């Protein structure tokens, strides 16, 4: 990587020679301006207003225009002799916790490379000190004609520097927040939390510029003489009238997109608990759960038919048993009546014989008395 600035890091009395390189790169597609009638390139020529002629880059310098319109030339030599210590030095002024830096102040990012073998030791010392302290270094440096604020932090085994805006360059958020009183209910917050949890986290490495890819497809189609791809139909818009309904719909859509929604489950009718105490089979996803639900329904229908048959059988048995019991009871009653009659018949002669014997005894006794 080509360095864009050479200087040193001032760390107290320690000076660390470094080279500054860009830490980021742009992948955006650039366009040329053309004449639409013949596709001719449109170019901007640098013309001197006084001589009305085009000048080369070597003839172009810098100047400051005063309020009255007068022009004050400023040369590169003038800039190199600015009376500030940060002209060629990144001067560390403090070490602070990283959370003290407002992300709104973040600007361009750079890598700071050690400038040769002599810089390796102090460079490593500063890097390890930043690691162990869990802090970042706040520094001042001069670049492209102005003094800037920077933040040094460790990225892997390198030291990176983020350009920072000066605090007075960050606007206050006045007039941005809603100026009406709004009440947010706990249920709405719960749904918002559920939506956040459903969307989950993302690996930033998986994100890419879809706009650039679509633009490349259009360019490739035009170059091949084909019609550019059509844009998808825009999503139906509208005002959000019911925030709760919108949140619930968002949660359902997010779950379905991750395969966690109702689309992944079959509608299985729950069965009542069986008498044997076994639990109803659990629902499962996909076609298997549908087949299992059908088999379960058939089994339940068969069980109902079997139970009905058993109930009818038990009723028939009970009726037959009742008839048999009645017949047996009648038979036993008739037997007892016949036995009583037989016993009475047998006892009658015995009583007659006993009566004759008693009469004989009485007659004999009267004869003896006479």
Tab-separated table of C-alpha atoms in Angstrom:
chain	number	residue	atom	x	y	z
A	1	UNK	CA	0.000	0.000	0.000
A	2	UNK	CA	1.250	3.440	-0.947
A	3	UNK	CA	1.837	5.817	1.949
A	4	UNK	CA	0.008	9.132	1.881
A	5	UNK	CA	1.896	10.801	4.722
A	6	UNK	CA	5.275	10.265	6.391
A	7	UNK	CA	6.126	11.481	9.863
A	8	UNK	CA	6.465	10.267	13.439
A	9	UNK	CA	4.365	9.479	16.498
A	10	UNK	CA	5.367	11.591	19.480
A	11	UNK	CA	4.878	9.474	22.623
A	12	UNK	CA	6.314	11.630	25.409
A	13	UNK	CA	10.026	11.695	24.712
A	14	UNK	CA	9.720	8.665	22.427
A	15	UNK	CA	9.560	9.290	18.683
A	16	UNK	CA	8.285	6.505	16.420
A	17	UNK	CA	8.835	6.993	12.663
A	18	UNK	CA	5.709	5.893	10.791
A	19	UNK	CA	4.083	5.847	7.358
A	20	UNK	CA	0.380	6.509	7.006
A	21	UNK	CA	-1.657	4.440	4.521
A	22	UNK	CA	-5.364	4.348	3.808
A	23	UNK	CA	-7.158	1.633	5.773
A	24	UNK	CA	-10.253	1.663	3.557
A	25	UNK	CA	-11.014	1.641	-0.152
A	26	UNK	CA	-14.054	2.534	-2.172
A	27	UNK	CA	-15.677	0.011	-4.518
A	28	UNK	CA	-18.291	2.395	-5.870
A	29	UNK	CA	-18.742	2.579	-9.658
A	30	UNK	CA	-17.855	5.936	-11.141
A	31	UNK	CA	-19.398	7.484	-14.243
A	32	UNK	CA	-18.117	9.832	-16.912
A	33	UNK	CA	-20.028	12.767	-18.219
A	34	UNK	CA	-20.798	12.507	-21.929
A	35	UNK	CA	-22.515	14.427	-24.680
A	36	UNK	CA	-25.794	12.540	-25.111
A	37	UNK	CA	-25.988	13.177	-28.872
A	38	UNK	CA	-22.689	11.506	-29.816
A	39	UNK	CA	-21.333	10.035	-26.525
A	40	UNK	CA	-18.421	12.447	-26.618
A	41	UNK	CA	-16.547	12.916	-23.325
A	42	UNK	CA	-17.188	16.103	-21.415
A	43	UNK	CA	-13.942	17.481	-20.016
A	44	UNK	CA	-13.210	20.368	-17.716
A	45	UNK	CA	-10.326	22.487	-18.761
A	46	UNK	CA	-8.416	24.680	-16.343
A	47	UNK	CA	-8.314	28.120	-17.861
A	48	UNK	CA	-6.702	31.279	-16.517
A	49	UNK	CA	-9.355	33.977	-16.346
A	50	UNK	CA	-6.885	36.771	-17.056
A	51	UNK	CA	-5.111	35.233	-20.037
A	52	UNK	CA	-8.131	33.183	-21.166
A	53	UNK	CA	-5.965	30.213	-21.955
A	54	UNK	CA	-5.676	26.637	-20.617
A	55	UNK	CA	-2.844	26.107	-18.102
A	56	UNK	CA	-0.975	22.964	-17.039
A	57	UNK	CA	-0.907	21.456	-13.540
A	58	UNK	CA	2.602	22.731	-12.960
A	59	UNK	CA	1.341	26.309	-13.346
A	60	UNK	CA	-1.367	25.894	-10.707
A	61	UNK	CA	-0.803	26.885	-7.067
A	62	UNK	CA	-2.780	27.669	-3.899
A	63	UNK	CA	-4.100	30.972	-2.620
A	64	UNK	CA	-6.444	32.342	0.004
A	65	UNK	CA	-9.171	34.726	-1.092
A	66	UNK	CA	-9.802	37.438	1.447
A	67	UNK	CA	-13.189	38.911	2.245
A	68	UNK	CA	-12.500	41.924	0.005
A	69	UNK	CA	-11.667	39.631	-2.927
A	70	UNK	CA	-7.906	40.010	-2.748
A	71	UNK	CA	-5.880	36.835	-3.336
A	72	UNK	CA	-3.022	35.806	-1.040
A	73	UNK	CA	-0.758	33.099	-2.564
A	74	UNK	CA	0.304	30.238	-0.242
A	75	UNK	CA	3.125	27.952	-1.328
A	76	UNK	CA	3.991	24.405	-0.214
A	77	UNK	CA	7.061	25.835	1.484
A	78	UNK	CA	4.851	28.136	3.513
A	79	UNK	CA	2.802	25.152	4.663
A	80	UNK	CA	5.890	23.132	5.559
A	81	UNK	CA	7.034	25.864	7.937
A	82	UNK	CA	3.838	26.212	9.911
A	83	UNK	CA	4.644	27.131	13.541
A	84	UNK	CA	2.972	24.022	15.022
A	85	UNK	CA	4.568	20.801	16.322
A	86	UNK	CA	2.101	18.609	14.416
A	87	UNK	CA	3.270	19.594	10.918
A	88	UNK	CA	5.062	16.226	10.568
A	89	UNK	CA	4.200	14.645	13.891
A	90	UNK	CA	1.247	12.752	15.328
A	91	UNK	CA	1.381	14.148	18.827
A	92	UNK	CA	-0.356	12.001	21.477
A	93	UNK	CA	-1.986	14.268	24.033
A	94	UNK	CA	-3.998	11.816	26.186
A	95	UNK	CA	-5.149	8.229	26.752
A	96	UNK	CA	-8.876	7.714	27.387
A	97	UNK	CA	-11.361	4.805	27.489
A	98	UNK	CA	-12.727	3.960	24.048
A	99	UNK	CA	-16.336	4.603	25.120
A	100	UNK	CA	-15.460	8.254	25.685
A	101	UNK	CA	-15.324	8.756	21.917
A	102	UNK	CA	-18.636	9.653	20.291
A	103	UNK	CA	-19.035	7.671	17.022
A	104	UNK	CA	-20.352	10.870	15.427
A	105	UNK	CA	-16.793	12.182	15.554
A	106	UNK	CA	-15.393	9.256	13.540
A	107	UNK	CA	-13.889	10.176	10.167
A	108	UNK	CA	-11.477	8.477	7.778
A	109	UNK	CA	-9.370	5.518	8.955
A	110	UNK	CA	-5.666	4.901	8.414
A	111	UNK	CA	-3.041	2.305	9.260
A	112	UNK	CA	0.203	3.491	10.794
A	113	UNK	CA	3.156	1.371	9.661
A	114	UNK	CA	6.516	1.345	11.402
A	115	UNK	CA	9.051	3.364	9.394
A	116	UNK	CA	11.933	0.898	9.217
A	117	UNK	CA	13.682	-1.476	11.615
A	118	UNK	CA	14.616	1.198	14.231
A	119	UNK	CA	10.912	1.979	14.721
A	120	UNK	CA	9.928	-1.663	15.420
A	121	UNK	CA	10.707	-1.597	19.161
A	122	UNK	CA	8.956	1.675	20.115
A	123	UNK	CA	6.061	0.823	17.771
A	124	UNK	CA	5.541	-2.543	19.524
A	125	UNK	CA	5.860	-0.856	22.940
A	126	UNK	CA	3.047	1.601	22.145
A	127	UNK	CA	0.876	-1.174	20.698
A	128	UNK	CA	1.222	-3.408	23.762
A	129	UNK	CA	0.676	-0.469	26.136
A	130	UNK	CA	-2.611	0.322	24.374
A	131	UNK	CA	-3.638	-3.352	24.574
A	132	UNK	CA	-2.946	-3.702	28.272
A	133	UNK	CA	-4.586	-0.423	29.272
A	134	UNK	CA	-7.751	-1.029	27.185
A	135	UNK	CA	-7.548	2.610	26.205
A	136	UNK	CA	-7.147	4.624	23.027
A	137	UNK	CA	-4.727	7.440	22.350
A	138	UNK	CA	-5.972	10.904	21.413
A	139	UNK	CA	-3.573	12.718	19.099
A	140	UNK	CA	-3.253	15.821	16.951
A	141	UNK	CA	-1.728	15.854	13.478
A	142	UNK	CA	-1.652	17.994	10.351
A	143	UNK	CA	-2.833	16.655	6.998
A	144	UNK	CA	-3.922	18.302	3.744
A	145	UNK	CA	-3.487	21.839	4.933
A	146	UNK	CA	-5.170	21.627	8.334
A	147	UNK	CA	-4.598	20.314	11.840
A	148	UNK	CA	-6.790	17.372	12.728
A	149	UNK	CA	-7.751	15.267	15.707
A	150	UNK	CA	-7.117	11.520	15.707
A	151	UNK	CA	-7.685	8.387	17.769
A	152	UNK	CA	-5.094	5.600	17.835
A	153	UNK	CA	-6.190	2.029	18.623
A	154	UNK	CA	-4.901	-1.500	18.082
A	155	UNK	CA	-6.204	-3.574	15.174
A	156	UNK	CA	-4.627	-7.019	15.158
A	157	UNK	CA	-0.877	-6.444	15.309
A	158	UNK	CA	-1.066	-2.949	13.851
A	159	UNK	CA	-1.891	0.521	15.111
A	160	UNK	CA	-4.776	2.206	13.340
A	161	UNK	CA	-5.739	5.860	13.473
A	162	UNK	CA	-9.230	7.244	12.994
A	163	UNK	CA	-9.541	10.855	12.040
A	164	UNK	CA	-11.882	12.652	14.435
A	165	UNK	CA	-13.969	15.736	13.902
A	166	UNK	CA	-13.381	18.520	16.339
A	167	UNK	CA	-16.150	18.680	18.974
A	168	UNK	CA	-17.444	21.972	17.565
A	169	UNK	CA	-17.850	20.330	14.141
A	170	UNK	CA	-20.532	17.937	15.428
A	171	UNK	CA	-23.977	19.442	15.373
A	172	UNK	CA	-26.364	19.115	18.304
A	173	UNK	CA	-29.538	17.103	17.473
A	174	UNK	CA	-31.816	20.099	17.909
A	175	UNK	CA	-35.218	19.823	16.260
A	176	UNK	CA	-34.590	16.196	15.207
A	177	UNK	CA	-36.525	14.276	17.857
A	178	UNK	CA	-40.363	14.300	17.753
A	179	UNK	CA	-41.782	17.378	19.449
A	180	UNK	CA	-44.995	15.645	20.580
A	181	UNK	CA	-45.610	13.553	23.679
A	182	UNK	CA	-45.674	9.855	22.839
A	183	UNK	CA	-46.479	7.012	25.241
A	184	UNK	CA	-44.970	3.625	24.476
A	185	UNK	CA	-46.703	0.691	26.149
A	186	UNK	CA	-44.880	-2.264	27.670
A	187	UNK	CA	-46.558	-4.659	25.200
A	188	UNK	CA	-45.183	-2.626	22.306
A	189	UNK	CA	-41.710	-2.730	23.826
A	190	UNK	CA	-42.056	-6.498	24.353
A	191	UNK	CA	-42.949	-6.975	20.691
A	192	UNK	CA	-40.076	-4.731	19.635
A	193	UNK	CA	-37.732	-6.843	21.777
A	194	UNK	CA	-39.170	-10.014	20.226
A	195	UNK	CA	-38.547	-8.603	16.741
A	196	UNK	CA	-34.974	-7.715	17.676
A	197	UNK	CA	-34.383	-11.200	19.070
A	198	UNK	CA	-35.906	-12.816	15.974
A	199	UNK	CA	-33.763	-10.803	13.592
A	200	UNK	CA	-30.806	-11.687	15.790
A	201	UNK	CA	-27.218	-10.787	14.999
A	202	UNK	CA	-25.367	-10.727	11.704
A	203	UNK	CA	-21.804	-11.351	10.635
A	204	UNK	CA	-20.708	-8.127	8.961
A	205	UNK	CA	-18.533	-10.198	6.619
A	206	UNK	CA	-21.739	-11.585	5.073
A	207	UNK	CA	-23.030	-8.135	4.096
A	208	UNK	CA	-22.263	-6.757	0.640
A	209	UNK	CA	-23.196	-3.922	-1.680
A	210	UNK	CA	-26.283	-5.165	-3.564
A	211	UNK	CA	-26.701	-1.817	-5.303
A	212	UNK	CA	-23.265	-2.120	-6.920
A	213	UNK	CA	-24.006	-5.706	-8.028
A	214	UNK	CA	-27.307	-4.643	-9.605
A	215	UNK	CA	-25.549	-1.736	-11.331
A	216	UNK	CA	-22.920	-4.126	-12.738
A	217	UNK	CA	-25.721	-6.312	-14.147
A	218	UNK	CA	-27.241	-3.297	-15.888
A	219	UNK	CA	-23.867	-2.294	-17.370
A	220	UNK	CA	-23.173	-5.870	-18.556
A	221	UNK	CA	-26.614	-6.114	-20.187
A	222	UNK	CA	-26.213	-2.772	-21.950
A	223	UNK	CA	-22.724	-3.752	-23.171
A	224	UNK	CA	-24.136	-6.995	-24.627
A	225	UNK	CA	-26.951	-5.136	-26.351
A	226	UNK	CA	-29.577	-6.731	-24.138
A	227	UNK	CA	-32.409	-5.168	-22.220
A	228	UNK	CA	-31.453	-4.334	-18.647
A	229	UNK	CA	-33.078	-6.438	-15.928
A	230	UNK	CA	-36.364	-5.125	-14.640
A	231	UNK	CA	-36.597	-3.764	-11.143
A	232	UNK	CA	-38.745	-5.778	-8.718
A	233	UNK	CA	-42.123	-4.372	-7.837
A	234	UNK	CA	-41.868	-2.036	-4.857
A	235	UNK	CA	-43.331	-3.231	-1.613
A	236	UNK	CA	-46.813	-1.982	-0.874
A	237	UNK	CA	-46.448	1.066	1.283
A	238	UNK	CA	-48.872	2.813	3.544
A	239	UNK	CA	-49.289	4.483	6.848
A	240	UNK	CA	-48.842	2.430	9.981
A	241	UNK	CA	-52.221	2.707	11.643
A	242	UNK	CA	-51.791	-0.023	14.246
A	243	UNK	CA	-48.288	-0.245	15.681
A	244	UNK	CA	-49.031	-3.457	17.582
A	245	UNK	CA	-50.337	-5.178	14.443
A	246	UNK	CA	-47.327	-3.990	12.453
A	247	UNK	CA	-44.932	-5.320	15.093
A	248	UNK	CA	-46.721	-8.670	15.300
A	249	UNK	CA	-46.699	-8.997	11.516
A	250	UNK	CA	-42.998	-8.124	11.439
A	251	UNK	CA	-42.187	-10.792	14.042
A	252	UNK	CA	-44.162	-13.420	12.083
A	253	UNK	CA	-42.466	-12.465	8.816
A	254	UNK	CA	-39.014	-12.563	10.416
A	255	UNK	CA	-39.688	-16.003	11.918
A	256	UNK	CA	-40.988	-17.385	8.613
A	257	UNK	CA	-37.922	-16.057	6.776
A	258	UNK	CA	-35.718	-17.954	9.245
A	259	UNK	CA	-37.822	-21.126	8.978
A	260	UNK	CA	-39.258	-20.729	12.457
A	261	UNK	CA	-42.778	-19.640	11.600
A	262	UNK	CA	-46.115	-21.466	11.315
A	263	UNK	CA	-45.224	-22.550	7.776
A	264	UNK	CA	-42.823	-25.121	9.206
A	265	UNK	CA	-45.469	-26.798	11.405
A	266	UNK	CA	-48.399	-29.041	10.522
A	267	UNK	CA	-51.897	-28.505	11.876
A	268	UNK	CA	-52.362	-31.552	14.121
A	269	UNK	CA	-55.545	-31.874	16.180
A	270	UNK	CA	-54.776	-32.446	19.838
A	271	UNK	CA	-56.254	-35.679	21.258
A	272	UNK	CA	-57.704	-35.960	24.775
A	273	UNK	CA	-55.554	-37.811	27.318
A	274	UNK	CA	-56.016	-41.612	27.130
A	275	UNK	CA	-57.188	-43.652	30.115
A	276	UNK	CA	-53.904	-45.471	30.225
A	277	UNK	CA	-52.250	-42.195	31.214
A	278	UNK	CA	-50.004	-41.979	28.127
A	279	UNK	CA	-49.379	-38.490	26.814
A	280	UNK	CA	-50.649	-37.313	23.464
A	281	UNK	CA	-47.907	-37.604	20.794
A	282	UNK	CA	-46.019	-34.342	20.268
A	283	UNK	CA	-46.366	-32.355	17.078
A	284	UNK	CA	-43.503	-32.605	14.625
A	285	UNK	CA	-42.712	-30.514	11.598
A	286	UNK	CA	-43.049	-31.205	7.882
A	287	UNK	CA	-44.780	-34.031	6.021
A	288	UNK	CA	-43.961	-36.607	8.676
A	289	UNK	CA	-46.043	-34.717	11.221
A	290	UNK	CA	-48.978	-34.582	8.764
A	291	UNK	CA	-48.787	-38.334	8.162
A	292	UNK	CA	-48.469	-38.941	11.870
A	293	UNK	CA	-51.509	-36.742	12.450
A	294	UNK	CA	-53.528	-38.767	9.925
A	295	UNK	CA	-52.456	-42.044	11.501
A	296	UNK	CA	-53.316	-40.662	14.913
A	297	UNK	CA	-56.767	-39.591	13.709
A	298	UNK	CA	-57.380	-43.049	12.171
A	299	UNK	CA	-56.224	-44.727	15.364
A	300	UNK	CA	-58.528	-42.508	17.413
A	301	UNK	CA	-61.468	-43.317	15.117
A	302	UNK	CA	-60.720	-47.036	15.385
A	303	UNK	CA	-60.429	-46.754	19.121
A	304	UNK	CA	-63.806	-45.025	19.292
A	305	UNK	CA	-65.414	-47.792	17.201
A	306	UNK	CA	-63.792	-50.491	19.355
A	307	UNK	CA	-64.957	-48.743	22.527
A	308	UNK	CA	-68.487	-48.505	21.145
A	309	UNK	CA	-68.460	-52.216	20.257
A	310	UNK	CA	-67.188	-53.113	23.708
A	311	UNK	CA	-69.879	-50.966	25.290
A	312	UNK	CA	-72.600	-52.673	23.239
A	313	UNK	CA	-71.165	-56.083	24.134
A	314	UNK	CA	-71.132	-55.198	27.807
A	315	UNK	CA	-74.765	-54.046	27.587
A	316	UNK	CA	-75.807	-57.308	25.871
A	317	UNK	CA	-73.927	-59.374	28.440
A	318	UNK	CA	-75.542	-57.425	31.248
A	319	UNK	CA	-79.015	-58.006	29.773
A	320	UNK	CA	-78.380	-61.735	29.311
A	321	UNK	CA	-76.918	-62.007	32.767
A	322	UNK	CA	-79.984	-60.273	34.223
A	323	UNK	CA	-82.368	-62.687	32.446
A	324	UNK	CA	-80.370	-65.719	33.609
A	325	UNK	CA	-80.293	-64.410	37.140
A	326	UNK	CA	-84.040	-63.897	37.109
A	327	UNK	CA	-84.622	-67.439	35.790
A	328	UNK	CA	-82.267	-68.914	38.366
A	329	UNK	CA	-83.968	-66.994	41.137
A	330	UNK	CA	-87.386	-68.219	39.974
A	331	UNK	CA	-86.119	-71.805	39.844
A	332	UNK	CA	-84.679	-71.563	43.317
A	333	UNK	CA	-87.973	-70.142	44.629
A	334	UNK	CA	-89.994	-72.956	43.021
A	335	UNK	CA	-87.622	-75.546	44.501
A	336	UNK	CA	-87.984	-74.107	47.964
A	337	UNK	CA	-91.818	-74.193	47.635
A	338	UNK	CA	-91.807	-77.832	46.449
A	339	UNK	CA	-89.496	-78.859	49.280
A	340	UNK	CA	-91.816	-77.271	51.807
A	341	UNK	CA	-94.800	-79.124	50.308
A	342	UNK	CA	-92.901	-82.467	50.403
A	343	UNK	CA	-91.891	-81.946	54.024
A	344	UNK	CA	-95.508	-81.178	54.948
A	345	UNK	CA	-96.745	-84.301	53.124
A	346	UNK	CA	-94.176	-86.480	54.882
A	347	UNK	CA	-95.012	-85.029	58.321
A	348	UNK	CA	-98.799	-85.666	58.000
A	349	UNK	CA	-98.758	-89.587	58.427
A	350	UNK	CA	-96.421	-89.245	61.390
A	351	UNK	CA	-98.880	-86.911	63.101
A	352	UNK	CA	-101.771	-89.306	62.340
A	353	UNK	CA	-99.892	-92.308	63.799
A	354	UNK	CA	-99.004	-90.347	66.901
A	355	UNK	CA	-102.650	-89.420	67.352
A	356	UNK	CA	-103.807	-93.068	67.120
A	357	UNK	CA	-101.217	-94.147	69.715
A	358	UNK	CA	-102.375	-91.509	72.144
A	359	UNK	CA	-106.021	-92.562	71.808
A	360	UNK	CA	-105.077	-96.203	72.483
A	361	UNK	CA	-103.268	-95.284	75.650
A	362	UNK	CA	-106.252	-93.288	76.923
A	363	UNK	CA	-108.669	-96.237	76.308
A	364	UNK	CA	-106.436	-98.722	78.124
A	365	UNK	CA	-106.215	-96.448	81.110
A	366	UNK	CA	-110.014	-96.127	81.409
A	367	UNK	CA	-110.418	-99.950	81.336
A	368	UNK	CA	-107.955	-100.386	84.205
A	369	UNK	CA	-109.832	-97.857	86.240
A	370	UNK	CA	-113.115	-99.649	85.788
